[in-house]
Amino acid sequence: MIASPSDNPGVRRLIADVTRGRDLGDGEVRERLAHATWSTLCEPGDGAAGAAISAFGAEDALRRLVDGTLTEVPGIAARTLRDAMARWTPRLAPDAVESALRIASAAGVGLVIPGDEHWPAALGDLGAHGPICLWVRGDTSALSRLEPSVALVGARAATSYGEHVTSELAAELAGSGIPIISGAAYGIDGVAHRAALAVGGQTVALLAGGADRPYPAGHAQLIERISTHGVVVSEVPCGAAPTRWRFLQRNRIIAALSTATVVVEAGWRSGSLNTAGHAAQLGRALGAVPGPITSAASAGTHRLLREYAATCVTSADDVRDMLGIATGGSTYVADGRPDTDQSSRVRDALSARVWRDAADLARRSGLSVGEVEGVLGLLRLDGVAESGSSGWRLLTPGSAPALF
Amino acid sequence: MIASPSDNPGVRRLIADVTRGRDLGDGEVRERLAHATWSTLCEPGDGAAGAAISAFGAEDALRRLVDGTLTEVPGIAARTLRDAMARWTPRLAPDAVESALRIASAAGVGLVIPGDEHWPAALGDLGAHGPICLWVRGDTSALSRLEPSVALVGARAATSYGEHVTSELAAELAGSGIPIISGAAYGIDGVAHRAALAVGGQTVALLAGGADRPYPAGHAQLIERISTHGVVVSEVPCGAAPTRWRFLQRNRIIAALSTATVVVEAGWRSGSLNTAGHAAQLGRALGAVPGPITSAASAGTHRLLREYAATCVTSADDVRDMLGIATGGSTYVADGRPDTDQSSRVRDALSARVWRDAADLARRSGLSVGEVEGVLGLLRLDGVAESGSSGWRLLTPGSAPALF
């Protein structure tokens, strides 16, 4: 049913094409063809297919499926396997994979399979539900340089606030060498890609349909630019349409590829919450940008803060913290509380107008004379107080701190 | 040095005044006078005074201090006690407490001490650092009805966003019977009190200076209204000025009295973070309202979300959740993710225009025919799909869900 590549020089040439001219042995060609074929047989995230490929290798698993001898897969219940085969078999068409390869070859889309030099190791965390292969348009090698990387995702119906914040975060992170991963959708996704491109940074777009099919159509030009300066990726074969299921599964790849996922704006039921859920499930760092609670476009990010314990992201430094990259620039205060020590009391007791001696200050501050004298010494060092023959006074009344 | 109340009918009458006419025995009068005196001797939060009173009772501890026999207090190091006595002794003036009582009596300020019917049990969590007594203007009994209650606090330099949110939260919570506790400051505090008063709810203002001294002066009228319809409270004696130290200590009482503390807006170093710190330390529920990350007035609340694991508060229902009050009204979705089951795939495969049979839908969805038929039955029940002689189609194309 499936053409053997050694029988079909056309298919062999297509496989060579999508492998970017690398010189391939017969075994490699067959292995690649088998992965490509599996990606036409099953929908993304098919754990039974993943288990079969993991048990027998893509080529042998495929042969068994065609022969009708795929009767047992370790870890998969017989009933589940029967159901899975009932899903795969209707798609065993001789020309399906050839068609996908032909489109890929024509559109300059490459094929990457597990074990390839640039296969992203992070996808291993998806286990049997990981992609069988990736269809890639652009710089394939970028896929092996995604640690660290950040997914910036969010609502298609973004507000100007969300777009502004996305643009700032993406530009600063991409500008400092951190790849920005997103889904090329309208709204937050598109702004994230654009800002990364604008600063000459790396960006990766994950599509729910084939890598040859720009979606949404209004982002065709943007996706073209991403494929030139970054990389466009899909796990479904070329020619495949984006479907709701594929969008949801595409999200798991965004989450898995990224060291951290940050949702900038999201409605209460936004699809980006799905990406966030995958990130949390995979143990990836999850961040959410807060916004006005009066904005429906922030309802989803607030939900992530409240229900998923997402990190509250207010700056690129916050994201770097999530990635474990030392920021240094921030001046965090140890405990976030105003100074509550005795010096507050003594400062309260000091006047800028009149001189007061230590005994007077002790009475006014409720401290002992000894404590007051100790504090006064420090206040003098800090340039806050000065001493004279009649006692002490505040040195710079204009700069005296407000109560808070 | 300290007048004995039995020797001084004026003081006895003043104590009776600030106890609101309750008939007092000699012992009760002396006990009350001793607490009032201690509150003139030490600054708020003085743990040595708290320990001495706890060990000997206020009256005996005071007698020992005056006699010079307060040489040992369980749990207090000798050095610490010496320092403390050096702080208290300069304030042992015969007329200090009488003056405080006279002002209180004239201003209608009552005195509440631990053990009194309306003493708030929650203050026990402050241990030896708790207030020695409370000076109260308004409905003292409200102090024993603060479980549950909510502190709504925040920046003096609030934005219109912060004021809007505070007003909505305070009105809805106070309107449903939950007292609002705050600090009567400009900005968030003032709006919280006003909104609670506007809906006829209960509100409690904690002042850093004497309960007779409205602070800030611009809120004199508001504080007067709070004392009429709610209650104004301070731990420092009447006549005492608000100082930086007293503000910081006042915050610990706001946190201790409230079941939950919610910071609505706060700058990076806002004093309301100090209240939040106390709430966290006391194990009280701590919430923060997010805002635009471009707003400096929300920098502090975002800090609470990030560094203090504060609960993200976006509605009065979120606050009720923090108080453990069932809300019921909300329609939370179990896991916050869009439906990811097989029905998504089948819906994707269905068309609103053409009829498709189960085999066709199985091929398009990548599911088995059996799985598709199961899903179709459910979709028909949900009114999403209909069946006809040529197969199935989407029932209401107009209402088909967007991809996200």
CSV table of C-alpha atoms in Angstrom, one decimal, chain A residues 43-44 83 86-87 90-91 156 161 164-165 215 243-248 250-251 268-271 273-274 277 281 289-294 302-303 305-308 311-314 318 331-333 335-341 344-345 347-348 363-368 371 402-404, chain B residues 43-44 83 86-87 90-91 156 161 164-165 215 243-248 250-251 268-271 273-274 277 281 289-294 302-303 305-308 311-314 318 331-333 335-341 344-345 347-348 363-368 371 402-404:
chain,number,residue,atom,x,y,z
A,43,GLU,CA,-3.7,13.4,14.5
A,44,PRO,CA,-1.3,15.3,16.7
A,83,ASP,CA,-9.6,1.8,18.2
A,86,ALA,CA,-9.5,1.9,13.2
A,87,ARG,CA,-8.5,5.6,13.2
A,90,PRO,CA,-8.9,4.9,6.7
A,91,ARG,CA,-6.0,7.3,6.0
A,156,ARG,CA,-6.4,37.4,19.5
A,161,TYR,CA,-2.3,47.8,26.5
A,164,HIS,CA,2.2,47.5,24.0
A,165,VAL,CA,3.3,45.2,26.8
A,215,TYR,CA,-2.8,30.9,8.9
A,243,THR,CA,-8.6,22.5,12.9
A,244,ARG,CA,-9.7,23.2,16.4
A,245,TRP,CA,-8.0,20.0,17.6
A,246,ARG,CA,-4.8,20.8,15.9
A,247,PHE,CA,-4.8,24.3,17.5
A,248,LEU,CA,-5.1,22.7,20.9
A,250,ARG,CA,-0.1,22.9,18.6
A,251,ASN,CA,-0.3,24.7,22.0
A,268,TRP,CA,-11.7,34.1,30.6
A,269,ARG,CA,-11.8,31.1,28.2
A,270,SER,CA,-9.0,32.0,25.9
A,271,GLY,CA,-7.1,29.3,24.0
A,273,LEU,CA,-5.0,29.2,28.8
A,274,ASN,CA,-4.7,25.9,27.1
A,277,GLY,CA,-2.2,24.5,31.1
A,281,GLN,CA,1.6,20.2,33.2
A,289,VAL,CA,1.0,39.6,32.9
A,290,PRO,CA,-1.6,41.4,35.1
A,291,GLY,CA,-3.8,44.1,33.8
A,292,PRO,CA,-6.8,46.2,34.9
A,293,ILE,CA,-9.4,44.0,36.5
A,294,THR,CA,-11.9,46.0,34.6
A,302,HIS,CA,-5.7,36.9,36.5
A,303,ARG,CA,-7.2,33.4,36.5
A,305,LEU,CA,-2.3,34.1,38.8
A,306,ARG,CA,-5.1,33.0,41.1
A,307,GLU,CA,-5.8,29.4,40.1
A,308,TYR,CA,-2.5,28.2,38.5
A,311,THR,CA,4.3,34.1,38.2
A,312,CYS,CA,3.2,37.7,38.1
A,313,VAL,CA,5.2,39.2,35.1
A,314,THR,CA,5.7,42.9,35.0
A,318,ASP,CA,10.8,39.1,35.7
A,331,THR,CA,17.3,46.7,43.3
A,332,TYR,CA,15.0,44.5,45.2
A,333,VAL,CA,14.6,45.3,48.9
A,335,ASP,CA,11.6,42.3,52.8
A,336,GLY,CA,9.7,45.0,51.0
A,337,ARG,CA,8.8,46.9,54.2
A,338,PRO,CA,9.7,50.4,55.2
A,339,ASP,CA,12.4,50.8,57.8
A,340,THR,CA,10.8,49.9,61.1
A,341,ASP,CA,13.7,50.3,63.4
A,344,SER,CA,12.2,55.9,62.6
A,345,ARG,CA,11.3,56.9,66.1
A,347,ARG,CA,13.7,60.8,63.2
A,348,ASP,CA,10.1,61.5,64.3
A,363,ARG,CA,11.3,61.1,76.0
A,364,ARG,CA,9.7,62.0,72.7
A,365,SER,CA,10.7,58.7,71.0
A,366,GLY,CA,10.0,56.4,73.9
A,367,LEU,CA,13.6,55.1,73.7
A,368,SER,CA,16.3,55.2,76.3
A,371,GLU,CA,19.5,54.0,72.3
A,402,ALA,CA,6.9,61.5,53.9
A,403,LEU,CA,5.2,59.3,56.5
A,404,PHE,CA,5.1,56.7,53.8
B,43,GLU,CA,5.2,53.2,72.2
B,44,PRO,CA,3.0,50.7,70.3
B,83,ASP,CA,16.7,49.4,78.2
B,86,ALA,CA,15.1,53.6,80.6
B,87,ARG,CA,12.5,54.2,77.9
B,90,PRO,CA,11.2,59.5,81.4
B,91,ARG,CA,7.5,59.4,80.6
B,156,ARG,CA,-2.5,57.6,49.2
B,161,TYR,CA,-8.6,53.0,38.5
B,164,HIS,CA,-13.0,52.8,41.2
B,165,VAL,CA,-12.0,49.3,42.1
B,215,TYR,CA,-5.6,62.6,60.6
B,243,THR,CA,4.4,59.5,64.0
B,244,ARG,CA,6.1,57.3,61.4
B,245,TRP,CA,6.6,54.6,64.0
B,246,ARG,CA,3.0,54.8,65.1
B,247,PHE,CA,1.8,54.5,61.5
B,248,LEU,CA,3.9,51.4,61.0
B,250,ARG,CA,-1.0,51.0,63.4
B,251,ASN,CA,-0.7,48.8,60.3
B,268,TRP,CA,6.9,50.0,45.0
B,269,ARG,CA,7.6,51.1,48.5
B,270,SER,CA,4.1,51.9,49.7
B,271,GLY,CA,3.3,51.8,53.4
B,273,LEU,CA,3.1,46.8,51.8
B,274,ASN,CA,3.9,47.0,55.5
B,277,GLY,CA,3.7,42.1,55.6
B,281,GLN,CA,3.3,37.2,59.2
B,289,VAL,CA,-5.5,43.7,43.1
B,290,PRO,CA,-3.6,43.7,39.9
B,291,GLY,CA,-3.4,46.6,37.5
B,292,PRO,CA,-1.7,47.7,34.4
B,293,ILE,CA,2.1,46.9,34.7
B,294,THR,CA,2.6,50.4,33.1
B,302,HIS,CA,2.3,43.1,41.6
B,303,ARG,CA,5.2,42.7,44.0
B,305,LEU,CA,1.6,38.8,43.9
B,306,ARG,CA,5.1,37.8,42.9
B,307,GLU,CA,7.1,37.9,46.1
B,308,TYR,CA,4.5,37.3,48.8
B,311,THR,CA,-4.1,36.0,46.1
B,312,CYS,CA,-5.0,37.8,42.9
B,313,VAL,CA,-8.2,39.7,43.7
B,314,THR,CA,-10.4,40.7,40.8
B,318,ASP,CA,-12.5,36.5,45.2
B,331,THR,CA,-19.3,29.7,37.3
B,332,TYR,CA,-15.7,28.6,37.5
B,333,VAL,CA,-14.7,26.0,35.0
B,335,ASP,CA,-9.7,23.2,34.8
B,336,GLY,CA,-9.9,26.3,32.8
B,337,ARG,CA,-9.0,24.7,29.5
B,338,PRO,CA,-11.1,24.5,26.4
B,339,ASP,CA,-12.7,21.2,25.7
B,340,THR,CA,-9.9,19.0,24.3
B,341,ASP,CA,-11.8,15.7,23.8
B,344,SER,CA,-13.6,18.9,19.1
B,345,ARG,CA,-12.3,16.7,16.4
B,347,ARG,CA,-17.0,19.2,15.3
B,348,ASP,CA,-14.1,20.2,13.1
B,363,ARG,CA,-11.4,9.9,8.1
B,364,ARG,CA,-11.5,13.7,8.6
B,365,SER,CA,-11.2,13.6,12.3
B,366,GLY,CA,-8.7,10.8,12.6
B,367,LEU,CA,-11.0,8.9,14.9
B,368,SER,CA,-12.6,5.5,14.4
B,371,GLU,CA,-15.7,6.8,18.3
B,402,ALA,CA,-14.5,30.3,16.8
B,403,LEU,CA,-11.2,28.4,16.9
B,404,PHE,CA,-10.5,30.1,20.2
